[in-house]
Each structure stands twice: as structure tokens, then as C-alpha cells.
Amino acid sequence: IILSSQKLHSKIIMSFTGSLMGMGNPLLDISAEVGQDMLDKYGVKMDDAILAEEKHVPIYKELVDNCSPQFIAGGATQNSIRVAQWIMTANGKPGESAFLGCVGVDAFGKQLEDCAAADGVKVHYMKDEATPTGTCAVLVKSGERSLIANLAAANNFKPSHLETAESKAIYESASLYYIAGFFLTVSVDSLKIVAEHALANNKTFCLNLSAPFIIDFFGDQVATALEYADFLFCNESEAAAYGKKHGLGEDLKEVALKIAASPKKGTKPRTVIFTQGSDATIVACNGKVVEHTVTPLPKDQLVDTNGAGDAFVGGFLASLLSEKEVGTCVEAGHW
């Protein structure tokens, strides 16, 4: 009997016995070097991460037509899961991770699926026949990057997808869950289903704040998700935005301590991790703060900073699954 590709995919997912699950917005990155004129034209600042508005819609075609872009499988959570799987595969643990999100029924969606599979990540995408796969303009200038995400199909993920037998096989097998804050604009109800499962089964739930606009404009959603977070990640600009919004002060070590001590479901203490580029990474837990020095990469080896934070999380998660202590996990993230 020859199984259809769909049935074969379902059979593979149903047999998933891995330990890491991510859920988020799968986006195809359209990445190109641009000049200041392009940034000015679309009103974008370096190191921005924003959702596309009407004024940004033409940028995707402009990049394709004029900038010889690279097409890269992206989306913050999917990036982190792929990096974690690269490390786990190198350590003799292939097929340990899975990712859930929503894509269109189109070439970009197929490209995302193929890239994930090539990296050893099992994907169980919700397929939206009426909406194209999401894209993200990655504008690179002098090694720095800005992101403009057009979520499209990624915005249409529904809790019903978690009721499929394949999704249940994934999240029941997994012991570690990671969701980036970008997903908070899409389906908090879906996040809560996964987080409640983690809580009820004494598993580990990890969250990333992802961008200042998430903190500023989706505060209720952040508050809902944060209560479940055993590990919380963000960078220095997101940490500063959270501190400002909630009156926690400007000292990021104090901000980290206060977030770590804020209300939480379950009995595990919360660990808060603030990355700061080439400056020391801040880790707060149980009333203590530790700073972990970063060895800066020589400028001539730096291509761009796109995905740097996602890669940090991937390294951290892979080490966490190997039951390493937090300091070792941070070092793996730096590497």
C-alpha cells in the first residue's frame, strides 16, 4: 500500500517521541542589504521588529525586484527550535524537536516545511488555503537588522489545531515548550492550552518577550503568558520597555529580579534571562542575579545580527534538555 504524502506525514508525526516543542509564527525571511534611503522610505529604525502596516506592503516586492534577497526559513520560535535541533543532532539526538504554526498552501509554505525537515525538525503546520504563507522583510545595514513581519497565514493559527491527533502526540511527548512573544498577537488561547498541559504535568514552559511593541501594546496577553513561564528570555531593549511600562526602574538587574519574583503558577521558581548583545547576559532567579560575560565576535566575522537572539535561545534550550545547569545553558547560548 502506497501512503499519500499527507498520510505518511501524519504517520511520522504520530510516532514523535521527542522532548522539545515550539509553537509560533512560521515566516519566510526575505533578507537583503539595504541603504538608509530604504529605511527612511518605510519609516523603519535599525533593530526594529514590527508588524507590517499598509505603508509597508510594497517593501516585499521591492526587495525581491531590486535587492537580490536571500530567502531563509524564519519566524523567531522556529529559528530557535532549528538551532536547538542542530545542536541535539550533533550530540547524537536527532528528531528531538517539533514545531507548530500556520502556513498557506503555497510554495513558501512548502519551502518552510522542507527547511525545517532538513534541519531535523518535525513540523505539523495548520494549512490555510485562503491566505498566503507569512513573510518577514529582513533589512540589513552595517551588520544590524530591522524586521517587518507580514504574518498573513501565521496570524490564523487556531486552538482547534491542538485538538488534532498529531498535535496531541507532539505536546504529550514533549517535556520542554518554547513560545516567542510574537505569538501573543495570534492565539493566547492556544498558548494557554500548551502552558496548562506543561503546568499539570510538571513540564517546563519557556517564553520570550520578543519585541518592545509586544510589551507596549499586548500587555494583557504578556501578563497571561508570564504567569506560566519557568524561563523568560528577552534582550536589553525589551527588558527596558518592560521595566518602564511596569515602573520597575531602569537598572536591568533589578528589573530581572522583580520579574523573576512576580506572580507565577506552579511551584518552580522563575528564571529570567536578559541578553545584551556583546555585553554580559543577566540571569535572575530566587532573589539572586548573576552576570555571564560574552566573548565578543571579531567584527570581521560578523555577518549580521539577524536571528542572534533566536540562536541564543536555541543553544540554551538544547543544553537545558541535557539537564545542564543554567550557567552552562547560557554559555551554550553565547556559543
Coordinates of N, CA and C in Angstrom, one line a residue, residues 14-221:
M14 N 2.8 11.2 14.3 CA 2.1 10.4 15.3 C 3.2 9.5 16.1
S15 N 4.3 9.3 15.5 CA 5.3 8.5 16.1 C 6.4 9.3 16.8
F16 N 6.1 10.6 16.9 CA 7.1 11.6 17.6 C 7.3 11.2 19.0
T17 N 8.5 11.1 19.4 CA 8.9 10.8 20.8 C 9.9 11.8 21.4
G18 N 9.9 12.9 20.7 CA 10.9 14.0 21.1 C 10.6 14.7 22.4
S19 N 11.5 15.6 22.8 CA 11.3 16.3 24.1 C 11.1 17.8 23.9
L20 N 11.3 18.4 22.7 CA 11.2 19.8 22.6 C 10.1 20.2 21.6
M21 N 9.2 21.1 22.0 CA 8.1 21.6 21.1 C 8.1 23.1 21.1
G22 N 8.0 23.7 19.9 CA 7.9 25.1 19.7 C 6.5 25.4 19.0
M23 N 6.0 26.5 19.3 CA 4.7 26.9 18.6 C 4.8 28.4 18.4
G24 N 4.6 28.9 17.1 CA 4.8 30.3 16.8 C 4.4 30.6 15.4
N25 N 5.0 31.6 14.9 CA 4.7 32.2 13.6 C 5.7 31.8 12.5
P26 N 5.4 30.8 11.7 CA 6.4 30.4 10.6 C 6.4 31.5 9.5
L27 N 7.5 32.1 9.3 CA 7.6 33.2 8.3 C 8.8 32.9 7.4
L28 N 8.7 33.2 6.1 CA 9.8 33.1 5.2 C 10.5 34.4 5.2
D29 N 11.8 34.5 5.7 CA 12.5 35.7 5.7 C 13.0 36.1 4.3
I30 N 12.8 37.4 3.9 CA 13.3 37.9 2.7 C 14.4 38.9 3.1
S31 N 15.6 38.5 3.0 CA 16.7 39.2 3.7 C 17.6 39.9 2.6
A32 N 17.9 41.2 2.8 CA 18.7 41.9 1.9 C 19.5 43.0 2.5
E33 N 20.6 43.3 2.0 CA 21.4 44.6 2.4 C 20.6 45.8 1.8
V34 N 20.4 46.8 2.6 CA 19.7 48.0 2.1 C 20.5 49.2 2.6
G35 N 20.1 50.3 2.0 CA 20.7 51.6 2.4 C 19.8 52.4 3.3
Q36 N 20.3 53.5 3.8 CA 19.5 54.3 4.7 C 18.2 54.8 4.0
D37 N 18.3 55.0 2.7 CA 17.2 55.5 2.0 C 16.0 54.6 2.1
M38 N 16.2 53.3 2.0 CA 15.1 52.3 2.2 C 14.5 52.3 3.6
L39 N 15.3 52.4 4.6 CA 14.8 52.5 5.9 C 14.0 53.8 6.1
D40 N 14.5 54.9 5.6 CA 13.7 56.2 5.7 C 12.4 56.1 4.9
K41 N 12.4 55.5 3.7 CA 11.2 55.4 2.9 C 10.1 54.7 3.6
Y42 N 10.4 53.7 4.4 CA 9.4 52.9 5.1 C 9.3 53.2 6.6
G43 N 10.0 54.3 7.0 CA 9.9 54.7 8.4 C 10.4 53.7 9.4
V44 N 11.5 53.0 9.1 CA 12.0 51.9 10.0 C 13.3 52.3 10.6
K45 N 13.5 52.0 11.9 CA 14.7 52.2 12.6 C 15.5 50.9 12.7
M46 N 16.8 51.0 12.8 CA 17.6 49.8 13.0 C 17.2 49.1 14.3
D47 N 17.3 47.8 14.3 CA 16.9 47.0 15.4 C 15.5 47.0 15.7
D48 N 14.6 47.5 14.8 CA 13.2 47.4 15.0 C 12.7 46.0 14.7
A49 N 11.6 45.6 15.3 CA 10.9 44.4 15.0 C 9.4 44.8 15.0
I50 N 8.8 44.9 13.9 CA 7.4 45.4 13.9 C 6.5 44.6 12.9
L51 N 5.2 44.8 13.1 CA 4.2 44.2 12.2 C 4.0 45.1 11.1
A52 N 3.9 44.5 9.9 CA 3.6 45.3 8.7 C 2.3 46.1 8.7
E53 N 2.3 47.3 8.4 CA 1.1 48.1 8.2 C 0.9 48.3 6.7
E54 N -0.1 49.0 6.3 CA -0.4 49.2 4.9 C 0.7 49.8 4.1
K55 N 1.4 50.8 4.8 CA 2.5 51.5 4.1 C 3.7 50.6 3.9
H56 N 3.8 49.5 4.6 CA 5.0 48.6 4.4 C 4.8 47.5 3.3
V57 N 3.5 47.3 2.8 CA 3.2 46.2 1.9 C 4.1 46.2 0.7
P58 N 4.4 47.4 0.1 CA 5.3 47.3 -1.2 C 6.7 46.8 -0.9
I59 N 7.2 46.8 0.3 CA 8.6 46.6 0.5 C 9.0 45.1 0.1
Y60 N 8.1 44.2 0.2 CA 8.4 42.8 -0.1 C 8.8 42.6 -1.6
K61 N 7.9 43.2 -2.4 CA 8.2 43.2 -3.8 C 9.4 44.0 -4.2
E62 N 9.6 45.1 -3.5 CA 10.8 45.9 -3.8 C 12.1 45.2 -3.5
L63 N 12.1 44.5 -2.4 CA 13.3 43.7 -2.0 C 13.5 42.6 -3.1
V64 N 12.5 41.9 -3.5 CA 12.6 40.8 -4.5 C 13.1 41.4 -5.8
D65 N 12.5 42.5 -6.3 CA 12.8 43.1 -7.6 C 14.2 43.8 -7.7
N66 N 14.6 44.4 -6.6 CA 15.8 45.3 -6.7 C 17.0 44.9 -5.8
C67 N 16.8 44.0 -4.8 CA 17.9 43.8 -3.8 C 18.5 42.5 -3.8
S68 N 18.2 41.6 -4.7 CA 18.7 40.2 -4.8 C 18.7 39.6 -3.4
P69 N 17.5 39.4 -2.8 CA 17.5 38.9 -1.4 C 17.8 37.4 -1.3
Q70 N 18.1 37.0 0.0 CA 18.1 35.6 0.3 C 16.7 35.3 0.9
F71 N 16.3 34.0 0.6 CA 15.1 33.5 1.2 C 15.4 32.5 2.3
I72 N 15.1 32.8 3.5 CA 15.5 32.0 4.6 C 14.3 31.5 5.5
A73 N 14.2 30.3 5.8 CA 13.1 29.8 6.7 C 13.3 30.5 8.0
G74 N 12.2 31.2 8.5 CA 12.3 32.0 9.7 C 11.1 32.0 10.6
G75 N 10.9 33.0 11.3 CA 10.0 33.1 12.4 C 10.8 32.7 13.7
A76 N 10.6 33.6 14.7 CA 11.5 33.6 15.9 C 11.5 32.2 16.5
T77 N 10.4 31.6 16.8 CA 10.3 30.4 17.5 C 10.9 29.2 16.7
Q78 N 10.5 29.2 15.4 CA 11.0 28.2 14.5 C 12.5 28.2 14.4
N79 N 13.1 29.5 14.4 CA 14.5 29.6 14.3 C 15.2 29.0 15.5
S80 N 14.7 29.2 16.7 CA 15.2 28.7 18.0 C 15.2 27.2 18.0
I81 N 14.0 26.6 17.6 CA 13.9 25.2 17.6 C 14.8 24.5 16.6
R82 N 15.1 25.2 15.4 CA 16.0 24.6 14.4 C 17.4 24.6 15.0
V83 N 17.8 25.7 15.7 CA 19.2 25.8 16.3 C 19.3 24.7 17.3
A84 N 18.3 24.6 18.2 CA 18.4 23.6 19.3 C 18.5 22.2 18.6
Q85 N 17.8 21.9 17.5 CA 17.9 20.6 16.9 C 19.3 20.4 16.3
W86 N 19.8 21.4 15.7 CA 21.2 21.3 15.1 C 22.2 20.8 16.2
I87 N 22.1 21.4 17.4 CA 23.0 21.0 18.5 C 22.6 19.6 19.0
M88 N 21.4 19.3 19.1 CA 21.0 18.0 19.6 C 21.4 16.9 18.6
T89 N 21.3 17.2 17.3 CA 21.7 16.2 16.3 C 23.2 16.0 16.4
A90 N 23.9 17.1 16.6 CA 25.4 16.9 16.7 C 25.8 16.1 18.0
N91 N 24.9 16.1 19.0 CA 25.1 15.4 20.2 C 24.4 14.0 20.2
G92 N 24.1 13.5 19.0 CA 23.5 12.2 18.8 C 22.1 12.1 19.2
K93 N 21.3 13.2 19.1 CA 19.9 13.1 19.4 C 19.1 13.7 18.3
P94 N 19.0 13.0 17.1 CA 18.2 13.6 16.0 C 16.7 13.4 16.3
G95 N 15.9 14.2 15.6 CA 14.4 14.1 15.7 C 13.8 14.4 17.1
E96 N 14.5 15.2 17.8 CA 14.0 15.5 19.2 C 13.0 16.7 19.3
S97 N 12.8 17.3 18.2 CA 12.0 18.6 18.3 C 10.9 18.6 17.2
A98 N 9.9 19.4 17.6 CA 8.7 19.6 16.7 C 8.2 21.0 16.8
F99 N 7.6 21.5 15.7 CA 7.1 22.9 15.7 C 5.7 23.0 15.1
L100 N 4.9 23.8 15.7 CA 3.5 24.0 15.2 C 3.3 25.5 14.9
G101 N 2.6 25.7 13.8 CA 2.3 27.1 13.3 C 1.4 27.0 12.1
C102 N 1.0 28.1 11.5 CA 0.1 28.1 10.4 C 0.7 28.7 9.2
V103 N 0.6 28.0 8.0 CA 1.2 28.5 6.7 C 0.1 28.4 5.7
G104 N 0.3 29.0 4.5 CA -0.6 28.9 3.4 C -0.3 27.6 2.6
V105 N -1.1 27.3 1.7 CA -0.9 26.2 0.8 C -0.2 26.7 -0.5
D106 N 1.1 26.9 -0.4 CA 1.8 27.6 -1.5 C 3.3 27.2 -1.4
A107 N 4.0 27.7 -2.4 CA 5.5 27.4 -2.5 C 6.3 27.8 -1.2
F108 N 5.9 29.0 -0.7 CA 6.7 29.5 0.5 C 6.4 28.5 1.7
G109 N 5.2 28.1 1.8 CA 4.9 27.1 2.9 C 5.6 25.8 2.8
K110 N 5.7 25.3 1.5 CA 6.5 24.1 1.3 C 8.0 24.3 1.5
Q111 N 8.5 25.5 1.2 CA 9.9 25.8 1.4 C 10.2 25.8 2.9
L112 N 9.3 26.4 3.7 CA 9.5 26.4 5.2 C 9.5 24.9 5.7
E113 N 8.6 24.1 5.2 CA 8.5 22.7 5.7 C 9.7 22.0 5.3
D114 N 10.2 22.2 4.1 CA 11.4 21.5 3.6 C 12.7 21.9 4.4
C115 N 12.8 23.2 4.7 CA 13.9 23.7 5.5 C 13.9 23.1 6.9
A116 N 12.7 23.1 7.5 CA 12.6 22.5 8.9 C 13.0 21.0 8.9
A117 N 12.5 20.3 7.9 CA 12.8 18.9 7.8 C 14.3 18.6 7.6
A118 N 14.9 19.5 6.8 CA 16.3 19.3 6.5 C 17.2 19.5 7.8
D119 N 16.6 20.3 8.7 CA 17.3 20.5 10.0 C 16.9 19.5 11.1
G120 N 16.0 18.6 10.7 CA 15.6 17.5 11.6 C 14.4 17.9 12.5
V121 N 13.7 19.0 12.2 CA 12.6 19.4 13.0 C 11.3 18.9 12.3
K122 N 10.5 18.2 13.1 CA 9.2 17.7 12.6 C 8.2 18.9 12.7
V123 N 7.6 19.2 11.6 CA 6.6 20.3 11.6 C 5.2 19.7 11.4
H124 N 4.3 20.3 12.2 CA 2.8 19.9 11.9 C 2.1 21.3 11.8
Y125 N 2.2 21.8 10.5 CA 1.6 23.1 10.2 C 0.0 23.0 10.1
M126 N -0.7 23.9 10.6 CA -2.0 24.2 10.2 C -2.0 24.8 8.8
K127 N -2.8 24.3 7.9 CA -2.8 24.8 6.5 C -4.0 25.7 6.2
D128 N -3.7 26.9 5.8 CA -4.8 27.9 5.5 C -4.8 28.1 4.0
E129 N -5.9 27.5 3.3 CA -5.9 27.5 1.9 C -6.3 28.9 1.3
A130 N -6.8 29.8 2.2 CA -7.2 31.1 1.7 C -6.2 32.2 1.9
T131 N -5.1 31.9 2.6 CA -4.2 33.0 3.0 C -2.8 32.6 2.7
P132 N -1.9 33.5 2.1 CA -0.6 33.1 1.8 C 0.3 32.9 3.0
T133 N 1.4 32.1 2.9 CA 2.3 32.0 3.9 C 2.9 33.3 4.3
G134 N 3.2 33.5 5.6 CA 3.7 34.8 6.1 C 5.2 35.0 5.7
T135 N 5.5 36.3 5.6 CA 6.9 36.7 5.2 C 7.4 37.7 6.2
C136 N 8.7 37.9 6.2 CA 9.3 38.9 7.0 C 10.5 39.6 6.2
A137 N 10.3 40.9 6.1 CA 11.4 41.6 5.4 C 12.5 41.8 6.5
V138 N 13.7 41.3 6.1 CA 14.9 41.5 7.0 C 15.8 42.5 6.3
L139 N 15.9 43.7 6.9 CA 16.6 44.8 6.3 C 18.0 44.9 7.0
V140 N 19.0 44.6 6.3 CA 20.4 44.5 6.9 C 21.2 45.7 6.5
K141 N 21.7 46.4 7.5 CA 22.6 47.6 7.2 C 23.7 47.6 8.2
S142 N 25.0 47.6 7.7 CA 26.2 47.6 8.6 C 26.1 46.6 9.7
G143 N 25.6 45.4 9.3 CA 25.6 44.3 10.3 C 24.4 44.3 11.2
E144 N 23.7 45.4 11.3 CA 22.5 45.4 12.1 C 21.3 45.1 11.3
R145 N 20.1 44.8 11.9 CA 19.0 44.4 11.2 C 17.7 45.0 11.7
S146 N 16.7 45.2 10.8 CA 15.3 45.5 11.2 C 14.4 44.5 10.6
L147 N 13.3 44.2 11.2 CA 12.3 43.2 10.8 C 11.0 43.8 10.6
I148 N 10.3 43.5 9.4 CA 8.9 43.9 9.2 C 8.2 42.6 8.9
A149 N 7.3 42.2 9.8 CA 6.7 40.9 9.6 C 5.3 41.1 9.0
N150 N 5.0 40.4 7.9 CA 3.6 40.3 7.4 C 3.1 38.9 7.7
L151 N 2.4 38.8 8.8 CA 2.0 37.4 9.3 C 1.2 36.6 8.4
A152 N 0.3 37.2 7.7 CA -0.6 36.5 6.7 C -1.1 35.2 7.4
A153 N -0.9 34.1 6.8 CA -1.4 32.8 7.3 C -1.0 32.5 8.8
A154 N 0.2 33.0 9.2 CA 0.7 32.7 10.5 C -0.3 33.3 11.6
N155 N -1.0 34.4 11.2 CA -2.0 35.0 12.1 C -3.2 34.2 12.3
N156 N -3.4 33.1 11.6 CA -4.7 32.4 11.6 C -4.6 31.1 12.3
F157 N -3.5 30.9 13.1 CA -3.5 29.6 13.9 C -4.6 29.6 14.9
K158 N -5.2 28.4 15.1 CA -6.4 28.3 15.9 C -6.2 27.2 17.0
P159 N -6.8 27.3 18.1 CA -6.7 26.3 19.1 C -7.2 24.9 18.6
S160 N -8.0 24.9 17.7 CA -8.6 23.6 17.1 C -7.4 22.8 16.6
H161 N -6.3 23.4 16.1 CA -5.2 22.6 15.6 C -4.6 21.8 16.7
L162 N -4.7 22.2 17.9 CA -4.1 21.5 19.0 C -5.0 20.3 19.4
E163 N -6.2 20.2 18.8 CA -7.0 19.0 19.1 C -6.8 17.9 18.1
T164 N -5.9 18.1 17.1 CA -5.6 17.0 16.2 C -4.8 16.0 16.9
A165 N -4.9 14.8 16.4 CA -4.1 13.7 17.0 C -2.6 13.9 16.9
E166 N -2.2 14.5 15.8 CA -0.8 14.8 15.6 C -0.3 15.8 16.6
S167 N -1.0 16.9 16.8 CA -0.6 17.9 17.8 C -0.5 17.3 19.2
K168 N -1.5 16.5 19.5 CA -1.5 15.9 20.8 C -0.3 14.9 21.0
A169 N 0.0 14.2 20.0 CA 1.2 13.3 20.0 C 2.5 14.1 20.3
I170 N 2.5 15.3 19.7 CA 3.7 16.2 19.9 C 3.8 16.7 21.3
Y171 N 2.7 17.4 21.8 CA 2.8 18.1 23.0 C 2.7 17.1 24.2
E172 N 2.2 15.9 24.0 CA 2.2 15.0 25.1 C 3.5 14.3 25.3
S173 N 4.3 14.2 24.2 CA 5.6 13.6 24.2 C 6.6 14.6 24.8
A174 N 6.5 15.9 24.4 CA 7.5 16.9 24.8 C 7.5 17.1 26.3
S175 N 8.7 17.5 26.7 CA 8.9 17.9 28.1 C 9.3 19.4 28.3
L176 N 9.6 20.0 27.2 CA 10.1 21.4 27.2 C 9.4 22.1 26.1
Y177 N 8.8 23.3 26.4 CA 8.0 24.1 25.4 C 8.5 25.5 25.3
Y178 N 8.6 26.0 24.1 CA 9.1 27.3 23.9 C 8.2 28.1 22.9
I179 N 7.7 29.3 23.4 CA 6.9 30.1 22.5 C 7.4 31.6 22.6
A180 N 7.6 32.2 21.5 CA 8.1 33.6 21.5 C 6.9 34.5 21.6
G181 N 7.1 35.7 22.1 CA 6.1 36.7 22.4 C 5.3 37.1 21.2
F182 N 5.9 37.0 20.0 CA 5.2 37.3 18.7 C 3.9 36.6 18.6
F183 N 3.9 35.3 19.2 CA 2.6 34.5 19.0 C 1.5 35.1 19.9
L184 N 1.8 36.0 20.8 CA 0.8 36.6 21.7 C -0.2 37.4 20.9
T185 N 0.2 37.9 19.7 CA -0.7 38.7 18.9 C -1.6 37.7 18.1
V186 N -1.4 36.4 18.1 CA -2.1 35.5 17.3 C -3.1 34.7 18.0
S187 N -2.7 33.9 19.1 CA -3.6 33.0 19.8 C -3.1 32.7 21.2
V188 N -3.5 33.6 22.1 CA -3.2 33.4 23.5 C -3.9 32.1 24.0
D189 N -5.1 31.8 23.5 CA -5.8 30.6 23.9 C -5.0 29.3 23.6
S190 N -4.3 29.3 22.4 CA -3.5 28.2 22.1 C -2.3 28.1 23.0
L191 N -1.7 29.2 23.3 CA -0.6 29.2 24.3 C -1.0 28.7 25.6
K192 N -2.2 29.0 26.1 CA -2.7 28.6 27.4 C -2.9 27.1 27.4
I193 N -3.4 26.5 26.3 CA -3.6 25.0 26.3 C -2.3 24.3 26.5
V194 N -1.2 24.8 25.8 CA 0.1 24.2 25.9 C 0.7 24.4 27.3
A195 N 0.5 25.7 27.8 CA 1.1 26.1 29.1 C 0.4 25.3 30.2
E196 N -0.9 25.1 30.1 CA -1.7 24.4 31.1 C -1.2 22.9 31.2
H197 N -1.0 22.4 30.0 CA -0.5 21.0 29.9 C 0.9 20.9 30.6
A198 N 1.7 21.8 30.3 CA 3.1 21.8 31.0 C 2.9 21.9 32.5
L199 N 2.0 22.8 32.9 CA 1.8 23.0 34.4 C 1.3 21.8 35.0
A200 N 0.3 21.1 34.4 CA -0.4 20.0 35.0 C 0.5 18.8 35.1
N201 N 1.5 18.7 34.2 CA 2.4 17.6 34.1 C 3.8 17.8 34.5
N202 N 4.0 19.0 35.2 CA 5.3 19.3 35.8 C 6.4 19.4 34.7
K203 N 6.0 19.9 33.5 CA 7.0 20.1 32.5 C 7.4 21.6 32.4
T204 N 8.3 21.9 31.5 CA 9.0 23.2 31.6 C 8.5 24.1 30.4
F205 N 8.0 25.3 30.8 CA 7.4 26.2 29.8 C 8.3 27.5 29.7
C206 N 8.7 27.8 28.5 CA 9.6 29.0 28.3 C 9.0 30.0 27.3
L207 N 9.2 31.3 27.7 CA 8.6 32.4 26.9 C 9.6 33.4 26.6
N208 N 9.4 34.1 25.5 CA 10.3 35.2 25.1 C 9.4 36.5 24.9
L209 N 9.9 37.6 25.4 CA 9.1 38.8 25.2 C 9.2 39.4 23.8
S210 N 10.2 39.1 23.1 CA 10.4 39.2 21.6 C 10.6 40.6 21.1
A211 N 9.8 41.6 21.5 CA 9.9 43.0 20.9 C 9.2 44.0 21.8
P212 N 9.7 45.2 21.9 CA 9.1 46.2 22.7 C 7.6 46.4 22.4
F213 N 7.2 46.3 21.1 CA 5.8 46.6 20.8 C 4.9 45.5 21.4
I214 N 5.4 44.3 21.6 CA 4.6 43.3 22.3 C 4.3 43.7 23.7
I215 N 5.3 44.2 24.4 CA 5.2 44.7 25.8 C 4.3 45.9 25.9
D216 N 4.4 46.8 24.9 CA 3.7 48.1 25.0 C 2.2 48.0 24.6
F217 N 1.9 47.1 23.6 CA 0.6 47.1 23.1 C -0.2 45.8 23.4
F218 N 0.5 44.8 23.9 CA -0.2 43.5 24.2 C 0.1 43.1 25.6
G219 N -0.1 44.1 26.5 CA 0.3 43.9 27.9 C -0.6 42.8 28.6
D220 N -1.9 42.8 28.3 CA -2.7 41.7 29.0 C -2.3 40.3 28.6
Q221 N -2.0 40.2 27.3 CA -1.5 38.9 26.8 C -0.2 38.5 27.4

